PDB file of C-alpha atoms in Angstrom:
ATOM      1  CA  MET A   4    -100.656  49.286  46.822  1.00  0.00           C
ATOM      2  CA  SER A   5     -97.237  48.461  45.407  1.00  0.00           C
ATOM      3  CA  VAL A   6     -94.517  46.843  47.465  1.00  0.00           C
ATOM      4  CA  SER A   7     -92.374  49.983  47.410  1.00  0.00           C
ATOM      5  CA  SER A   8     -95.284  52.179  48.572  1.00  0.00           C
ATOM      6  CA  PHE A   9     -96.108  49.670  51.317  1.00  0.00           C
ATOM      7  CA  VAL A  10     -92.517  49.591  52.567  1.00  0.00           C
ATOM      8  CA  LYS A  11     -92.143  53.375  52.345  1.00  0.00           C
ATOM      9  CA  SER A  12     -95.408  54.060  54.196  1.00  0.00           C
ATOM     10  CA  ASN A  13     -94.660  51.649  57.024  1.00  0.00           C
ATOM     11  CA  PHE A  14     -91.017  52.695  57.270  1.00  0.00           C
ATOM     12  CA  LEU A  15     -92.028  56.341  57.693  1.00  0.00           C
ATOM     13  CA  ALA A  16     -94.627  55.358  60.297  1.00  0.00           C
ATOM     14  CA  GLY A  17     -91.985  53.377  62.202  1.00  0.00           C
ATOM     15  CA  LEU A  18     -89.498  56.228  61.865  1.00  0.00           C
ATOM     16  CA  VAL A  19     -91.976  58.660  63.396  1.00  0.00           C
ATOM     17  CA  LEU A  20     -92.435  56.225  66.289  1.00  0.00           C
ATOM     18  CA  VAL A  21     -88.800  55.271  66.860  1.00  0.00           C
ATOM     19  CA  GLY A  22     -87.044  58.518  65.891  1.00  0.00           C
ATOM     20  CA  PRO A  23     -88.126  60.648  68.878  1.00  0.00           C
ATOM     21  CA  LEU A  24     -87.375  57.744  71.240  1.00  0.00           C
ATOM     22  CA  VAL A  25     -83.846  57.320  69.873  1.00  0.00           C
ATOM     23  CA  ALA A  26     -83.246  61.089  70.019  1.00  0.00           C
ATOM     24  CA  THR A  27     -84.509  61.209  73.615  1.00  0.00           C
ATOM     25  CA  ILE A  28     -82.225  58.342  74.646  1.00  0.00           C
ATOM     26  CA  ALA A  29     -79.258  60.041  72.958  1.00  0.00           C
ATOM     27  CA  ILE A  30     -79.960  63.354  74.717  1.00  0.00           C
ATOM     28  CA  VAL A  31     -80.391  61.618  78.075  1.00  0.00           C
ATOM     29  CA  ARG A  32     -77.064  59.809  77.572  1.00  0.00           C
ATOM     30  CA  ILE A  33     -75.348  63.112  76.792  1.00  0.00           C
ATOM     31  CA  ILE A  34     -76.833  64.698  79.916  1.00  0.00           C
ATOM     32  CA  LEU A  35     -75.847  61.723  82.068  1.00  0.00           C
ATOM     33  CA  GLY A  36     -72.340  61.819  80.608  1.00  0.00           C
ATOM     34  CA  TRP A  37     -72.062  65.528  81.430  1.00  0.00           C
ATOM     35  CA  VAL A  38     -73.357  64.965  84.967  1.00  0.00           C
ATOM     36  CA  GLY A  39     -70.968  62.045  85.425  1.00  0.00           C
ATOM     37  CA  GLY A  40     -68.035  64.136  84.193  1.00  0.00           C
ATOM     38  CA  PHE A  41     -68.984  66.829  86.688  1.00  0.00           C
ATOM     39  CA  LEU A  42     -69.413  64.416  89.596  1.00  0.00           C
ATOM     40  CA  ASP A  43     -66.345  62.239  89.024  1.00  0.00           C
ATOM     41  CA  PRO A  44     -63.801  64.815  90.306  1.00  0.00           C
ATOM     42  CA  LEU A  45     -65.937  65.301  93.417  1.00  0.00           C
ATOM     43  CA  ILE A  46     -66.105  61.568  93.954  1.00  0.00           C
ATOM     44  CA  ARG A  47     -62.341  61.206  93.630  1.00  0.00           C
ATOM     45  CA  GLY A  48     -61.723  64.200  95.891  1.00  0.00           C
ATOM     46  CA  THR A  49     -64.034  62.946  98.644  1.00  0.00           C
ATOM     47  CA  ARG A  50     -63.172  59.238  98.190  1.00  0.00           C
ATOM     48  CA  LEU A  51     -66.840  58.325  98.047  1.00  0.00           C
ATOM     49  CA  ALA A  52     -66.047  55.455  95.698  1.00  0.00           C
ATOM     50  CA  ALA A  53     -64.199  53.680  98.515  1.00  0.00           C
ATOM     51  CA  LEU A  54     -67.140  54.228 100.869  1.00  0.00           C
ATOM     52  CA  THR A  55     -69.520  52.672  98.328  1.00  0.00           C
ATOM     53  CA  ALA A  56     -67.334  49.612  97.626  1.00  0.00           C
ATOM     54  CA  ASN A  57     -66.155  51.149  94.339  1.00  0.00           C
ATOM     55  CA  ASN A  58     -69.707  51.206  92.998  1.00  0.00           C
ATOM     56  CA  VAL A  59     -69.462  54.183  90.634  1.00  0.00           C
ATOM     57  CA  LEU A  60     -73.213  54.524  90.067  1.00  0.00           C
ATOM     58  CA  LEU A  61     -73.956  54.462  93.787  1.00  0.00           C
ATOM     59  CA  ALA A  62     -71.201  57.002  94.435  1.00  0.00           C
ATOM     60  CA  GLN A  63     -72.620  59.295  91.742  1.00  0.00           C
ATOM     61  CA  LEU A  64     -76.135  59.026  93.179  1.00  0.00           C
ATOM     62  CA  LEU A  65     -74.824  59.749  96.667  1.00  0.00           C
ATOM     63  CA  THR A  66     -72.839  62.764  95.449  1.00  0.00           C
ATOM     64  CA  LEU A  67     -75.820  64.064  93.490  1.00  0.00           C
ATOM     65  CA  SER A  68     -78.047  63.678  96.567  1.00  0.00           C
ATOM     66  CA  VAL A  69     -75.569  65.645  98.677  1.00  0.00           C
ATOM     67  CA  LEU A  70     -75.420  68.412  96.056  1.00  0.00           C
ATOM     68  CA  VAL A  71     -79.221  68.618  95.873  1.00  0.00           C
ATOM     69  CA  ALA A  72     -79.414  68.830  99.656  1.00  0.00           C
ATOM     70  CA  LEU A  73     -76.699  71.511  99.688  1.00  0.00           C
ATOM     71  CA  VAL A  74     -78.453  73.612  97.041  1.00  0.00           C
ATOM     72  CA  THR A  75     -81.731  73.263  98.989  1.00  0.00           C
ATOM     73  CA  VAL A  76     -80.061  74.471 102.192  1.00  0.00           C
ATOM     74  CA  LEU A  77     -78.459  77.390 100.347  1.00  0.00           C
ATOM     75  CA  GLY A  78     -81.850  78.276  98.873  1.00  0.00           C
ATOM     76  CA  TYR A  79     -83.406  78.194 102.325  1.00  0.00           C
ATOM     77  CA  LEU A  80     -80.684  80.476 103.712  1.00  0.00           C
ATOM     78  CA  ALA A  81     -80.940  82.817 100.717  1.00  0.00           C
ATOM     79  CA  GLN A  82     -84.541  83.579 101.676  1.00  0.00           C
ATOM     80  CA  ARG A  83     -83.539  84.566 105.218  1.00  0.00           C
ATOM     81  CA  SER A  84     -81.923  87.822 106.309  1.00  0.00           C
ATOM     82  CA  ILE A  85     -78.578  86.218 107.179  1.00  0.00           C
ATOM     83  CA  GLY A  86     -78.426  84.545 103.780  1.00  0.00           C
ATOM     84  CA  GLN A  87     -79.341  87.745 101.955  1.00  0.00           C
ATOM     85  CA  GLN A  88     -76.523  89.580 103.706  1.00  0.00           C
ATOM     86  CA  LEU A  89     -74.019  86.808 103.000  1.00  0.00           C
ATOM     87  CA  PHE A  90     -74.930  86.087  99.389  1.00  0.00           C
ATOM     88  CA  GLY A  91     -75.507  89.757  98.662  1.00  0.00           C
ATOM     89  CA  LYS A  92     -71.867  90.450  99.476  1.00  0.00           C
ATOM     90  CA  THR A  93     -70.830  87.502  97.293  1.00  0.00           C
ATOM     91  CA  GLY A  94     -72.763  88.992  94.385  1.00  0.00           C
ATOM     92  CA  GLN A  95     -71.092  92.343  94.949  1.00  0.00           C
ATOM     93  CA  LEU A  96     -67.660  90.691  94.755  1.00  0.00           C
ATOM     94  CA  VAL A  97     -68.550  89.097  91.416  1.00  0.00           C
ATOM     95  CA  THR A  98     -69.520  92.470  89.942  1.00  0.00           C
ATOM     96  CA  PHE A  99     -65.938  93.722  90.283  1.00  0.00           C
ATOM     97  CA  VAL A 100     -64.772  91.419  87.463  1.00  0.00           C
ATOM     98  CA  PRO A 101     -65.963  92.983  84.164  1.00  0.00           C
ATOM     99  CA  VAL A 102     -66.470  89.853  81.997  1.00  0.00           C
ATOM    100  CA  VAL A 103     -67.703  87.681  84.861  1.00  0.00           C
ATOM    101  CA  ARG A 104     -70.058  90.458  85.941  1.00  0.00           C
ATOM    102  CA  THR A 105     -71.757  90.505  82.535  1.00  0.00           C
ATOM    103  CA  ILE A 106     -72.136  86.719  82.301  1.00  0.00           C
ATOM    104  CA  TYR A 107     -73.184  86.288  85.930  1.00  0.00           C
ATOM    105  CA  GLY A 108     -75.649  89.169  85.809  1.00  0.00           C
ATOM    106  CA  SER A 109     -77.346  87.958  82.618  1.00  0.00           C
ATOM    107  CA  ILE A 110     -77.681  84.356  83.760  1.00  0.00           C
ATOM    108  CA  ARG A 111     -78.874  85.301  87.230  1.00  0.00           C
ATOM    109  CA  GLN A 112     -81.443  87.722  85.868  1.00  0.00           C
ATOM    110  CA  MET A 113     -82.843  85.057  83.538  1.00  0.00           C
ATOM    111  CA  THR A 114     -82.938  82.308  86.162  1.00  0.00           C
ATOM    112  CA  THR A 115     -84.539  84.650  88.682  1.00  0.00           C
ATOM    113  CA  SER A 116     -87.212  85.544  86.140  1.00  0.00           C
ATOM    114  CA  VAL A 117     -87.966  81.852  85.520  1.00  0.00           C
ATOM    115  CA  VAL A 118     -88.007  80.771  89.174  1.00  0.00           C
ATOM    116  CA  ASN A 119     -89.684  83.817  90.716  1.00  0.00           C
ATOM    117  CA  ARG A 120     -92.649  85.865  89.590  1.00  0.00           C
ATOM    118  CA  GLN A 121     -90.727  89.069  90.191  1.00  0.00           C
ATOM    119  CA  SER A 122     -88.206  90.254  87.622  1.00  0.00           C
ATOM    120  CA  ASP A 123     -85.878  93.141  86.923  1.00  0.00           C
ATOM    121  CA  PHE A 124     -87.335  93.360  83.417  1.00  0.00           C
ATOM    122  CA  GLU A 125     -90.132  95.914  83.168  1.00  0.00           C
ATOM    123  CA  SER A 126     -92.388  94.073  80.732  1.00  0.00           C
ATOM    124  CA  VAL A 127     -92.633  91.894  77.641  1.00  0.00           C
ATOM    125  CA  VAL A 128     -93.243  93.484  74.252  1.00  0.00           C
ATOM    126  CA  TYR A 129     -93.345  92.479  70.605  1.00  0.00           C
ATOM    127  CA  VAL A 130     -91.264  94.212  67.999  1.00  0.00           C
ATOM    128  CA  GLU A 131     -91.233  93.623  64.253  1.00  0.00           C
ATOM    129  CA  TYR A 132     -87.826  92.089  63.595  1.00  0.00           C
ATOM    130  CA  PRO A 133     -85.938  91.196  61.423  1.00  0.00           C
ATOM    131  CA  ARG A 134     -88.565  92.404  58.945  1.00  0.00           C
ATOM    132  CA  GLU A 135     -92.080  93.782  58.853  1.00  0.00           C
ATOM    133  CA  GLY A 136     -94.715  91.181  59.667  1.00  0.00           C
ATOM    134  CA  VAL A 137     -92.362  88.997  61.735  1.00  0.00           C
ATOM    135  CA  TYR A 138     -92.660  89.518  65.487  1.00  0.00           C
ATOM    136  CA  GLN A 139     -89.895  89.009  68.020  1.00  0.00           C
ATOM    137  CA  LEU A 140     -90.207  88.857  71.800  1.00  0.00           C
ATOM    138  CA  GLY A 141     -88.418  91.653  73.594  1.00  0.00           C
ATOM    139  CA  LEU A 142     -87.844  92.314  77.290  1.00  0.00           C
ATOM    140  CA  LYS A 143     -88.056  95.970  78.194  1.00  0.00           C
ATOM    141  CA  THR A 144     -85.144  96.993  80.390  1.00  0.00           C
ATOM    142  CA  GLY A 145     -85.675 100.735  80.611  1.00  0.00           C
ATOM    143  CA  THR A 146     -85.885 104.030  78.773  1.00  0.00           C
ATOM    144  CA  SER A 147     -83.357 104.766  76.028  1.00  0.00           C
ATOM    145  CA  PRO A 148     -80.912 107.708  76.323  1.00  0.00           C
ATOM    146  CA  ALA A 149     -82.345 111.111  75.545  1.00  0.00           C
ATOM    147  CA  ASP A 150     -80.411 111.496  72.286  1.00  0.00           C
ATOM    148  CA  VAL A 151     -81.998 108.304  70.917  1.00  0.00           C
ATOM    149  CA  SER A 152     -85.452 109.672  71.696  1.00  0.00           C
ATOM    150  CA  GLU A 153     -84.504 112.951  70.024  1.00  0.00           C
ATOM    151  CA  ALA A 154     -83.342 111.115  66.900  1.00  0.00           C
ATOM    152  CA  ALA A 155     -86.598 109.142  66.792  1.00  0.00           C
ATOM    153  CA  ASP A 156     -88.727 112.235  67.566  1.00  0.00           C
ATOM    154  CA  GLU A 157     -90.422 110.232  70.310  1.00  0.00           C
ATOM    155  CA  ARG A 158     -89.683 108.282  73.456  1.00  0.00           C
ATOM    156  CA  ALA A 159     -87.654 105.112  72.875  1.00  0.00           C
ATOM    157  CA  SER A 160     -87.198 102.008  75.026  1.00  0.00           C
ATOM    158  CA  ASN A 161     -84.242  99.734  75.645  1.00  0.00           C
ATOM    159  CA  LEU A 162     -85.196  96.193  74.631  1.00  0.00           C
ATOM    160  CA  PHE A 163     -83.234  93.033  75.207  1.00  0.00           C
ATOM    161  CA  ILE A 164     -83.961  90.609  72.358  1.00  0.00           C
ATOM    162  CA  PRO A 165     -83.173  87.173  73.836  1.00  0.00           C
ATOM    163  CA  GLY A 166     -82.213  84.112  71.855  1.00  0.00           C
ATOM    164  CA  SER A 167     -83.943  80.747  71.832  1.00  0.00           C
ATOM    165  CA  PRO A 168     -83.509  78.224  73.398  1.00  0.00           C
ATOM    166  CA  ASN A 169     -80.764  80.079  75.308  1.00  0.00           C
ATOM    167  CA  PRO A 170     -82.329  83.389  76.365  1.00  0.00           C
ATOM    168  CA  THR A 171     -79.130  84.591  78.055  1.00  0.00           C
ATOM    169  CA  GLN A 172     -77.710  85.276  74.605  1.00  0.00           C
ATOM    170  CA  GLY A 173     -79.231  88.149  72.736  1.00  0.00           C
ATOM    171  CA  MET A 174     -78.796  91.760  71.818  1.00  0.00           C
ATOM    172  CA  LEU A 175     -79.792  95.224  72.971  1.00  0.00           C
ATOM    173  CA  VAL A 176     -81.886  97.362  70.638  1.00  0.00           C
ATOM    174  CA  MET A 177     -83.393 100.813  71.146  1.00  0.00           C
ATOM    175  CA  VAL A 178     -86.839 101.066  69.618  1.00  0.00           C
ATOM    176  CA  PRO A 179     -89.361 103.930  69.466  1.00  0.00           C
ATOM    177  CA  GLU A 180     -92.312 103.052  71.655  1.00  0.00           C
ATOM    178  CA  SER A 181     -94.762 103.448  68.767  1.00  0.00           C
ATOM    179  CA  GLN A 182     -93.063 100.418  67.179  1.00  0.00           C
ATOM    180  CA  THR A 183     -93.371  98.188  70.242  1.00  0.00           C
ATOM    181  CA  TYR A 184     -96.501  96.291  71.184  1.00  0.00           C
ATOM    182  CA  GLU A 185     -97.368  95.328  74.724  1.00  0.00           C
ATOM    183  CA  SER A 186     -97.740  91.611  75.444  1.00  0.00           C
ATOM    184  CA  ASP A 187    -100.063  89.913  77.897  1.00  0.00           C
ATOM    185  CA  LEU A 188     -97.273  87.444  78.696  1.00  0.00           C
ATOM    186  CA  SER A 189     -95.443  87.730  81.986  1.00  0.00           C
ATOM    187  CA  VAL A 190     -91.654  87.844  81.906  1.00  0.00           C
ATOM    188  CA  ARG A 191     -91.599  84.365  83.403  1.00  0.00           C
ATOM    189  CA  ALA A 192     -93.912  82.976  80.713  1.00  0.00           C
ATOM    190  CA  ALA A 193     -91.949  84.707  77.944  1.00  0.00           C
ATOM    191  CA  ILE A 194     -88.625  83.227  79.051  1.00  0.00           C
ATOM    192  CA  ARG A 195     -90.195  79.792  79.427  1.00  0.00           C
ATOM    193  CA  LEU A 196     -91.583  80.177  75.896  1.00  0.00           C
ATOM    194  CA  LEU A 197     -88.111  81.012  74.603  1.00  0.00           C
ATOM    195  CA  MET A 198     -86.395  78.160  76.454  1.00  0.00           C
ATOM    196  CA  THR A 199     -88.852  75.614  75.002  1.00  0.00           C
ATOM    197  CA  THR A 200     -88.681  77.130  71.484  1.00  0.00           C
ATOM    198  CA  GLY A 201     -92.348  78.022  71.611  1.00  0.00           C
ATOM    199  CA  MET A 202     -93.715  74.709  72.895  1.00  0.00           C
ATOM    200  CA  ALA A 203     -94.609  75.905  76.418  1.00  0.00           C
ATOM    201  CA  GLN A 204     -97.351  78.396  75.836  1.00  0.00           C
ATOM    202  CA  SER A 205    -100.869  79.024  77.035  1.00  0.00           C
ATOM    203  CA  ASN A 206    -103.939  78.154  74.977  1.00  0.00           C
ATOM    204  CA  ASP A 207    -104.785  81.824  74.569  1.00  0.00           C
ATOM    205  CA  ALA A 208    -103.798  83.246  71.217  1.00  0.00           C
ATOM    206  CA  ILE A 209    -101.436  86.204  71.151  1.00  0.00           C
ATOM    207  CA  PRO A 210    -103.355  89.099  69.561  1.00  0.00           C
ATOM    208  CA  LEU A 211    -101.258  90.853  66.952  1.00  0.00           C
ATOM    209  CA  ASP A 212    -103.984  92.120  64.607  1.00  0.00           C
ATOM    210  CA  ASP A 213    -104.856  94.962  66.949  1.00  0.00           C
ATOM    211  CA  PRO A 214    -101.758  95.366  69.157  1.00  0.00           C
ATOM    212  CA  ARG A 215    -101.700  97.755  72.013  1.00  0.00           C
ATOM    213  CA  SER A 216     -98.882 100.160  71.508  1.00  0.00           C
ATOM    214  CA  ALA A 217     -96.711 100.924  74.484  1.00  0.00           C
ATOM    215  CA  ALA A 218     -96.969 104.559  73.578  1.00  0.00           C
ATOM    216  CA  GLU A 219    -100.714 104.609  74.194  1.00  0.00           C
TER     217      GLU A 219
END
């Protein structure tokens, strides 16, 4: 083996080993920087830095602990009748603002689908997009307007085609049911699959050779 081949082979092996570690450290630093930028105004507003002898890291950890505890308490209340009445009214107030309503509704629907087994989406389907032979995950949201079904000469479904890794961004398409294929994935599993760009999936293969049409 020549010197150049030896160096190239070992350099690539080292790059495969070190590269993911460096990328992980960089991503973690970005996340920590974002969290710190979010917590710093709270620390200054509550003067926690003075209570922790100006130890910024300790103040951030204390603030983060308080926020986690607060979110946990809110989650506990949200599952009780008093919390459902309170937070239900808050959600109704948000829906009065057109742009905020769209953003809030999309994000909440996605997060609810990931956290809970229940979802507002009817089911998960596959649709050939953007070309024949390429399958895209779609979340069925309902039945298309009657005029769409008349134009297609069959019943059509409203499908939300989510993006990856951010499933809150996507588009609405109206597809004849003969061109959609039912999936065995739950809505929760489908969104998790999208958020991890396909890395979080079960060992079972997704059958596409003999798909089950939603129209059947």
